[in-house]
Amino acid sequence: MEEKTVSGILSHEHTKAHLTDVNYMPPLIEAVPLGIQHVLAMFVGNVTPALIIASAIDAPAEMRVFLVQAAMFVAGVATLVQTLGLGPIGAKVPIVMGTSFGFVPVIIPIAQTSGLPAVMGACFVGGLAMALVGFFIRHVRFLFPAVVTGTFVLLIGIILLPVGFAYVGGGFGAEDFGAPRHLWVAFLVFCITVGINQFTKGFLSEMGVLLGIVAGYLVAIPLGMVNFSSVGTASWVALPQPFAIGLEFVPVAIIGVVVMSIVTSAESIGDIAGTVIGGANRQPTSRELSGGVMADGLASSFAAIFNAFPQISFSQNVGLVALTGVASRYVVAIGGGFLLIAGLFPKVGAFVTTIPNAVLGGAVIIMFGMIASAGIKMLSLVDLNKRNMIIIGVSVAVAIGLRGQPALYEHTSAGVKAMLESGLIPGAVAAIVLNLILPGKEVIDHGDE
């Protein structure tokens, strides 16, 4: 009996050692539910950008279904490439890929002024730019010290918040915008999401957003806020359609998205590092960083071809890896497979599009607020001296000021107007340029080469 006990303890310790190995494959009975858990943690966040952009341009119901379906399919393919690798492409660590929220403030004005084909063309080129950053990562990291990346993340959250509150009111252009039923349902989702996140532990806490949306959805049905007609008309199975939206290359739109792509590379580096440190208890290698950022970029170009928006590693799953202690890339690859399969069934996408805007609004204002607070956390690690305070202050002033006063540039071309109106592009450029020209620049440690 004692031998069995000792043997069991040794086996347990051996298993724990395996769990921190990115190349360990748990038994399928464990790997499958763990993989699905990763998908559930990012599912809402993956499809929400497509719904926000579609709502901003008042896209018809069938287009919304199509965009959601594309988002799921592309995220699945991107996750498989990121985890399993394709030559030098892919970090080969447990990273779930999905649609980036960071591009939403840039894409919306482009979509409204130049159309979705211009968005896809710009995203295709932007993805190639990000892949180049990954390839030359050692030579460009000086552009992204903590003061730049922290300011960038803070601006994403601040600029997205008005979009979130537009959803709370019922969505862009809603005839009954601000109606009490929208506000009460959004408030319910908000309360449930915060409550579950703060007063529960473990996996249940990670599921706060999803459970809040489910509760809000169920309440919205008897209030007449849910329309199932798109589900009935959607096909059961449909293969992806490359170039269905098309690629149109508008120079100013390309410049805006390329700048965003380069700046977003810093977020990707942070997510890869966080995943490896939290799951495998070590620093990421230069090969993992390079392969991961290249995968983000090429997945974004692939996404443009297959009618989806730019891809990035999902921060939610960084915390999930640290929480579960399972660093197996094969577990996450299984989740990617489920995402890919879901993208082949339009009825799944149609069902997602029936979620009322107010329900999503109650959740996304928390998500956007958390992005802003993540930026504040990053900036809290920065020496807030005179130089860095200038970089932060001027960048925020440029981003929020230009976005709030569009009359200042109303006589510029549509493309320039879209770039300035995003706020994020001029703010990010200001942070990068000021960091380069002001004295006392921070030296970045490249770590393990």
Coordinates of C-alpha atoms in Angstrom, one line a residue:
M1 CA 0.0 0.0 0.0
E2 CA 2.8 2.4 0.9
E3 CA 4.6 1.6 -2.4
K4 CA 1.5 2.5 -4.3
T5 CA 1.2 5.8 -2.4
V6 CA 4.8 6.7 -3.1
S7 CA 4.4 5.6 -6.7
G8 CA 1.3 7.8 -7.0
I9 CA 3.1 10.8 -5.7
L10 CA 6.0 10.3 -8.0
S11 CA 3.6 9.9 -10.9
H12 CA 1.8 13.1 -9.9
E13 CA 5.1 15.0 -9.8
H14 CA 6.1 13.5 -13.2
T15 CA 2.7 14.7 -14.7
K16 CA 3.2 18.2 -13.3
A17 CA 6.6 18.4 -14.9
H18 CA 5.0 17.3 -18.2
L19 CA 2.3 20.0 -18.0
T20 CA 4.9 22.8 -18.2
D21 CA 6.4 21.2 -21.3
V22 CA 4.9 22.9 -24.5
N23 CA 5.5 19.7 -26.4
Y24 CA 3.7 17.4 -24.0
M25 CA 0.4 15.8 -25.3
P26 CA -2.0 15.0 -22.5
P27 CA -4.4 12.1 -22.9
L28 CA -7.3 13.0 -25.2
I29 CA -9.8 12.7 -22.4
E30 CA -8.1 15.6 -20.8
A31 CA -6.8 17.5 -23.9
V32 CA -10.2 17.8 -25.6
P33 CA -12.1 19.6 -22.8
L34 CA -9.0 21.7 -22.0
G35 CA -8.9 22.8 -25.7
I36 CA -12.6 23.6 -25.8
Q37 CA -12.1 25.7 -22.7
H38 CA -9.6 27.9 -24.5
V39 CA -12.0 28.4 -27.3
L40 CA -14.8 29.4 -25.0
A41 CA -12.6 31.9 -23.2
M42 CA -12.0 33.7 -26.5
F43 CA -15.1 33.0 -28.6
V44 CA -17.0 36.1 -27.8
G45 CA -14.0 38.3 -28.1
N46 CA -13.1 36.8 -31.5
V47 CA -16.5 37.5 -33.2
T48 CA -17.3 40.8 -31.5
P49 CA -15.0 43.0 -33.7
A50 CA -16.7 41.7 -36.8
L51 CA -20.1 42.4 -35.3
I52 CA -19.0 46.0 -34.3
I53 CA -17.6 46.8 -37.7
A54 CA -20.7 45.3 -39.5
S55 CA -22.9 47.4 -37.3
A56 CA -20.9 50.5 -37.9
I57 CA -21.5 50.2 -41.7
D58 CA -25.1 49.0 -41.3
A59 CA -24.3 45.7 -43.0
P60 CA -27.2 43.4 -43.9
A61 CA -27.9 40.3 -41.8
E62 CA -26.4 37.9 -44.3
M63 CA -23.1 39.9 -44.4
R64 CA -22.9 39.8 -40.6
V65 CA -23.3 36.0 -40.6
F66 CA -20.7 35.7 -43.3
L67 CA -18.2 37.9 -41.4
V68 CA -18.7 35.9 -38.1
Q69 CA -18.2 32.6 -40.0
A70 CA -15.0 33.9 -41.6
A71 CA -13.8 35.1 -38.2
M72 CA -14.2 31.6 -36.7
F73 CA -12.6 29.8 -39.6
V74 CA -9.6 32.1 -39.9
A75 CA -9.0 32.0 -36.1
G76 CA -9.0 28.2 -36.2
V77 CA -6.4 28.1 -39.0
A78 CA -4.3 30.8 -37.4
T79 CA -4.3 29.0 -34.1
L80 CA -3.2 25.7 -35.7
V81 CA -0.3 27.5 -37.5
Q82 CA 0.7 29.3 -34.3
T83 CA 0.8 26.2 -32.1
L84 CA 2.0 23.5 -34.6
G85 CA 4.2 25.7 -36.7
L86 CA 4.7 25.9 -40.5
G87 CA 8.5 26.0 -41.0
P88 CA 9.8 29.1 -39.2
I89 CA 6.3 30.5 -38.9
G90 CA 4.5 30.0 -35.6
A91 CA 5.8 30.3 -32.0
K92 CA 4.9 26.6 -31.3
V93 CA 3.6 27.5 -27.9
P94 CA 0.0 27.4 -26.5
I95 CA -1.3 30.6 -28.1
V96 CA -4.9 31.0 -29.2
M97 CA -5.4 33.4 -32.2
G98 CA -8.4 35.6 -32.8
T99 CA -9.6 38.9 -34.3
S100 CA -7.8 41.9 -32.9
F101 CA -9.8 44.6 -31.1
G102 CA -6.9 47.0 -31.6
F103 CA -7.7 47.5 -35.3
V104 CA -11.4 48.3 -34.8
P105 CA -11.0 52.1 -34.3
V106 CA -8.8 52.2 -37.5
I107 CA -11.0 49.9 -39.6
I108 CA -14.4 51.6 -38.9
P109 CA -13.6 54.9 -40.6
I110 CA -12.0 53.2 -43.5
A111 CA -15.0 50.9 -43.9
Q112 CA -17.4 53.9 -43.7
T113 CA -15.5 56.0 -46.3
S114 CA -13.9 53.5 -48.7
G115 CA -15.8 50.2 -48.1
L116 CA -14.8 46.7 -46.9
P117 CA -12.6 45.9 -50.0
A118 CA -10.3 48.8 -49.0
V119 CA -10.2 47.4 -45.4
M120 CA -9.3 44.0 -46.7
G121 CA -6.6 45.3 -49.0
A122 CA -5.1 47.4 -46.2
C123 CA -5.2 44.5 -43.8
F124 CA -3.5 42.3 -46.3
V125 CA -0.5 44.7 -46.6
G126 CA -0.5 45.3 -42.9
G127 CA -0.2 41.6 -42.2
L128 CA 2.9 41.5 -44.5
A129 CA 4.4 44.4 -42.6
M130 CA 3.8 42.7 -39.2
A131 CA 5.4 39.5 -40.6
L132 CA 8.5 41.6 -41.6
V133 CA 8.7 42.9 -38.0
G134 CA 8.7 39.3 -36.8
F135 CA 11.5 38.4 -39.2
F136 CA 13.7 41.3 -38.2
I137 CA 12.5 41.4 -34.6
R138 CA 15.9 42.0 -33.0
H139 CA 16.4 45.1 -35.1
V140 CA 13.0 46.8 -34.5
R141 CA 12.3 46.2 -30.9
F142 CA 13.8 49.5 -30.0
L143 CA 10.7 51.1 -31.4
F144 CA 8.5 49.5 -28.7
P145 CA 9.8 50.3 -25.1
A146 CA 7.2 50.0 -22.3
V147 CA 6.3 53.7 -22.5
V148 CA 5.2 53.3 -26.1
T149 CA 3.4 50.0 -25.8
G150 CA 1.7 51.0 -22.6
T151 CA 0.5 54.2 -24.1
F152 CA -0.7 52.3 -27.2
V153 CA -2.7 49.8 -25.1
L154 CA -4.2 52.6 -23.0
L155 CA -5.3 54.5 -26.2
I156 CA -7.0 51.3 -27.6
G157 CA -9.1 51.0 -24.5
I158 CA -10.0 54.7 -24.3
I159 CA -10.9 55.0 -28.0
L160 CA -13.0 51.8 -28.0
L161 CA -15.1 52.8 -25.0
P162 CA -17.5 55.1 -27.0
V163 CA -18.1 52.2 -29.4
G164 CA -19.0 49.9 -26.4
F165 CA -21.5 52.5 -25.1
A166 CA -23.0 52.8 -28.6
Y167 CA -23.8 49.1 -28.2
V168 CA -25.3 49.6 -24.8
G169 CA -27.8 52.0 -26.4
G170 CA -28.8 49.5 -29.0
G171 CA -26.1 49.8 -31.6
F172 CA -25.1 52.3 -34.3
G173 CA -28.2 53.8 -36.0
A174 CA -30.7 51.9 -33.9
E175 CA -34.2 53.5 -34.2
D176 CA -34.9 53.0 -30.5
F177 CA -31.4 54.0 -29.4
G178 CA -31.2 54.5 -25.6
A179 CA -34.5 52.7 -25.0
P180 CA -34.9 51.5 -21.4
R181 CA -34.9 47.8 -22.4
H182 CA -31.4 48.2 -24.0
L183 CA -30.0 50.0 -21.0
W184 CA -31.5 47.5 -18.5
V185 CA -30.3 44.4 -20.4
A186 CA -26.8 45.9 -20.8
F187 CA -26.7 46.7 -17.1
L188 CA -27.8 43.1 -16.2
V189 CA -25.0 41.7 -18.4
F190 CA -22.5 44.1 -16.8
C191 CA -23.5 43.1 -13.3
I192 CA -23.4 39.4 -13.9
T193 CA -20.1 39.6 -15.7
V194 CA -18.4 41.6 -13.0
G195 CA -20.0 39.5 -10.2
I196 CA -18.8 36.2 -11.6
N197 CA -15.4 37.5 -12.4
Q198 CA -14.8 39.0 -8.9
F199 CA -16.7 36.6 -6.6
T200 CA -15.9 33.2 -8.1
K201 CA -12.6 31.4 -8.7
G202 CA -10.9 29.2 -11.3
F203 CA -12.5 28.4 -14.6
L204 CA -15.9 29.8 -13.6
S205 CA -14.2 33.2 -13.1
E206 CA -12.7 33.1 -16.5
M207 CA -16.2 32.4 -18.0
G208 CA -17.7 35.6 -16.6
V209 CA -18.1 37.3 -20.0
L210 CA -19.7 34.3 -21.7
L211 CA -22.1 33.6 -18.8
G212 CA -23.1 37.3 -18.6
I213 CA -23.9 37.3 -22.3
V214 CA -25.9 34.0 -22.0
A215 CA -27.9 35.5 -19.2
G216 CA -28.6 38.7 -21.0
Y217 CA -29.5 36.8 -24.2
L218 CA -32.1 34.7 -22.3
V219 CA -33.6 37.9 -20.8
A220 CA -33.7 39.7 -24.2
I221 CA -35.7 36.9 -25.9
P222 CA -39.0 37.6 -24.1
L223 CA -38.4 41.3 -24.6
G224 CA -38.6 40.9 -28.3
M225 CA -34.9 41.9 -28.9
V226 CA -33.8 38.6 -30.6
N227 CA -34.6 37.9 -34.3
F228 CA -34.0 34.3 -35.3
S229 CA -34.8 34.8 -39.0
S230 CA -31.1 34.7 -40.1
V231 CA -30.6 31.3 -38.4
G232 CA -33.5 29.8 -40.4
T233 CA -32.2 31.1 -43.7
A234 CA -28.5 30.3 -43.1
S235 CA -27.0 27.2 -44.7
W236 CA -25.9 24.2 -42.6
V237 CA -22.5 23.8 -44.3
A238 CA -20.5 26.2 -46.4
L239 CA -16.9 26.2 -47.5
P240 CA -14.8 29.3 -47.1
Q241 CA -14.9 31.7 -50.1
P242 CA -11.5 33.5 -50.7
F243 CA -11.8 37.0 -52.1
A244 CA -15.6 37.1 -51.6
I245 CA -15.3 40.7 -50.4
G246 CA -12.2 41.4 -52.5
L247 CA -9.0 43.4 -52.0
E248 CA -8.8 47.1 -52.9
F249 CA -5.5 48.9 -52.3
V250 CA -6.2 52.5 -51.1
P251 CA -2.9 54.1 -50.2
V252 CA -4.0 56.1 -47.1
A253 CA -5.9 53.2 -45.7
I254 CA -2.8 51.0 -46.2
I255 CA -0.6 53.5 -44.3
G256 CA -3.0 53.6 -41.4
V257 CA -3.3 49.8 -41.0
V258 CA 0.5 49.3 -41.6
V259 CA 1.3 51.6 -38.7
M260 CA -1.3 49.8 -36.6
S261 CA 0.2 46.4 -37.6
I262 CA 3.8 47.5 -36.6
V263 CA 2.7 48.9 -33.3
T264 CA 0.5 45.9 -32.6
S265 CA 3.6 43.7 -32.9
A266 CA 4.5 44.9 -29.4
E267 CA 1.2 43.4 -28.1
S268 CA 2.0 40.1 -29.7
I269 CA 5.5 40.0 -28.2
G270 CA 4.0 40.7 -24.8
D271 CA 1.4 37.9 -25.2
I272 CA 4.0 35.3 -26.3
A273 CA 6.2 36.2 -23.4
G274 CA 3.3 36.1 -20.9
T275 CA 2.2 32.7 -22.2
V276 CA 5.7 31.1 -22.0
I277 CA 6.5 32.6 -18.6
G278 CA 3.1 31.7 -17.1
G279 CA 2.8 28.3 -18.6
A280 CA 6.4 26.9 -19.1
N281 CA 8.1 28.9 -16.3
R282 CA 10.8 30.3 -18.6
Q283 CA 11.6 33.2 -20.9
P284 CA 10.6 32.9 -24.5
T285 CA 13.4 32.3 -27.0
S286 CA 14.1 34.7 -29.9
R287 CA 12.9 32.0 -32.3
E288 CA 9.5 31.8 -30.5
L289 CA 9.1 35.5 -30.6
S290 CA 10.1 35.8 -34.2
G291 CA 7.9 32.9 -35.3
G292 CA 5.0 34.1 -33.3
V293 CA 4.9 37.6 -34.7
M294 CA 5.4 36.3 -38.2
A295 CA 2.4 34.0 -37.7
D296 CA 0.3 36.9 -36.5
G297 CA 1.2 38.9 -39.6
L298 CA 0.8 36.2 -42.2
A299 CA -2.5 35.1 -40.5
S300 CA -3.7 38.6 -40.9
S301 CA -2.9 38.6 -44.6
F302 CA -4.6 35.2 -44.8
A303 CA -7.6 36.6 -43.0
A304 CA -7.9 39.4 -45.6
I305 CA -8.1 36.9 -48.4
F306 CA -10.7 34.9 -46.5
N307 CA -12.9 37.9 -45.6
A308 CA -11.8 38.3 -41.9
F309 CA -10.0 41.0 -40.0
P310 CA -6.4 41.1 -38.6
Q311 CA -5.4 38.3 -36.2
I312 CA -3.5 38.5 -32.9
S313 CA -2.7 36.3 -30.0
F314 CA -5.5 36.5 -27.5
S315 CA -4.6 37.9 -24.1
Q316 CA -7.4 36.1 -22.3
N317 CA -5.7 32.8 -22.9
V318 CA -2.4 34.0 -21.4
G319 CA -4.2 34.1 -18.0
L320 CA -5.9 30.8 -18.7
V321 CA -2.6 29.0 -19.4
A322 CA -1.2 30.4 -16.1
L323 CA -4.4 29.4 -14.3
T324 CA -4.6 25.8 -15.5
G325 CA -0.8 25.2 -15.5
V326 CA -1.1 23.3 -18.8
A327 CA 1.4 24.6 -21.3
S328 CA 0.8 22.0 -24.0
R329 CA 0.6 23.5 -27.5
Y330 CA -1.3 20.5 -28.6
V331 CA -4.2 21.2 -26.2
V332 CA -4.6 24.7 -27.8
A333 CA -4.3 23.2 -31.3
I334 CA -7.3 21.0 -30.5
G335 CA -9.2 24.1 -29.6
G336 CA -8.1 25.6 -32.9
G337 CA -9.5 22.6 -34.7
F338 CA -12.9 23.2 -33.1
L339 CA -12.8 26.8 -34.2
L340 CA -12.0 25.9 -37.7
I341 CA -14.9 23.3 -37.8
A342 CA -17.3 25.9 -36.3
G343 CA -16.4 28.2 -39.2
L344 CA -17.7 25.7 -41.7
F345 CA -21.2 25.9 -40.3
P346 CA -23.0 29.1 -41.2
K347 CA -25.9 28.4 -38.7
V348 CA -23.3 28.8 -35.9
G349 CA -22.4 32.2 -37.2
A350 CA -26.0 33.1 -37.8
F351 CA -26.9 32.2 -34.2
V352 CA -24.0 34.4 -32.9
T353 CA -25.4 37.4 -34.9
T354 CA -28.8 37.1 -33.1
I355 CA -27.1 38.4 -29.9
P356 CA -28.6 41.9 -29.3
N357 CA -26.3 44.8 -29.4
A358 CA -27.2 45.8 -25.9
V359 CA -26.2 42.3 -24.6
L360 CA -22.8 42.7 -26.2
G361 CA -22.5 46.2 -24.9
G362 CA -22.8 45.2 -21.3
A363 CA -19.8 42.9 -21.8
V364 CA -17.6 44.9 -24.2
I365 CA -17.5 48.0 -22.0
I366 CA -15.8 45.8 -19.4
M367 CA -13.5 44.3 -22.0
F368 CA -12.5 47.7 -23.4
G369 CA -12.1 49.2 -19.9
M370 CA -9.8 46.3 -19.0
I371 CA -7.7 47.0 -22.1
A372 CA -7.3 50.6 -20.8
S373 CA -6.4 49.4 -17.3
A374 CA -3.9 46.9 -18.8
G375 CA -2.2 49.9 -20.5
I376 CA -2.2 51.7 -17.1
K377 CA -0.6 48.6 -15.5
M378 CA 2.1 48.6 -18.2
L379 CA 2.8 52.3 -17.7
S380 CA 3.0 51.8 -13.9
L381 CA 6.2 49.9 -14.5
V382 CA 7.7 52.8 -16.4
D383 CA 9.8 55.5 -14.8
L384 CA 7.3 58.4 -14.9
N385 CA 10.0 61.1 -15.4
K386 CA 9.6 64.3 -17.4
R387 CA 10.5 62.6 -20.7
N388 CA 8.1 59.7 -20.4
M389 CA 5.3 62.0 -19.1
I390 CA 5.6 64.1 -22.2
I391 CA 5.4 61.0 -24.5
I392 CA 2.3 59.8 -22.7
G393 CA 0.6 63.2 -22.4
V394 CA 1.2 64.3 -26.0
S395 CA 0.1 60.9 -27.4
V396 CA -3.1 60.9 -25.5
A397 CA -3.7 64.6 -26.3
V398 CA -3.2 64.0 -30.1
A399 CA -5.3 60.8 -30.1
I400 CA -8.3 62.1 -28.1
G401 CA -8.1 65.7 -29.4
L402 CA -8.1 64.8 -33.1
R403 CA -10.8 62.2 -32.7
G404 CA -13.0 64.7 -30.8
Q405 CA -12.6 67.6 -33.3
P406 CA -13.1 66.2 -36.8
A407 CA -13.8 69.7 -38.1
L408 CA -10.0 70.4 -37.9
Y409 CA -9.3 68.2 -40.8
E410 CA -12.6 68.2 -42.7
H411 CA -11.0 69.6 -45.8
T412 CA -8.4 66.7 -46.1
S413 CA -8.9 63.7 -48.4
A414 CA -11.2 60.9 -47.2
G415 CA -8.2 58.6 -46.6
V416 CA -6.3 61.1 -44.4
K417 CA -9.5 61.9 -42.6
A418 CA -10.1 58.2 -41.8
M419 CA -6.5 58.0 -40.4
L420 CA -6.8 61.1 -38.2
E421 CA -10.4 60.3 -37.1
S422 CA -9.2 56.9 -35.8
G423 CA -7.2 58.8 -33.1
L424 CA -5.1 55.6 -32.5
I425 CA -2.9 56.1 -35.6
P426 CA -1.8 59.7 -34.8
G427 CA -1.5 58.8 -31.1
A428 CA 0.7 55.8 -31.8
V429 CA 2.9 57.7 -34.3
A430 CA 3.3 60.5 -31.7
A431 CA 4.5 58.0 -29.1
I432 CA 7.0 56.3 -31.4
V433 CA 8.4 59.5 -32.8
L434 CA 8.7 61.2 -29.4
N435 CA 10.5 58.2 -28.0
L436 CA 13.0 58.3 -30.8
I437 CA 13.8 62.0 -30.7
L438 CA 13.6 62.9 -27.0
P439 CA 16.9 62.4 -25.0
G440 CA 17.2 59.6 -22.5
K441 CA 15.8 56.7 -24.6
E442 CA 15.3 53.4 -22.8
V443 CA 17.6 50.5 -23.9
I444 CA 15.6 47.3 -24.4
D445 CA 17.1 44.0 -23.2
H446 CA 16.8 41.5 -26.0
G447 CA 17.1 38.6 -23.6
D448 CA 17.8 35.1 -24.9
E449 CA 19.0 35.3 -28.5

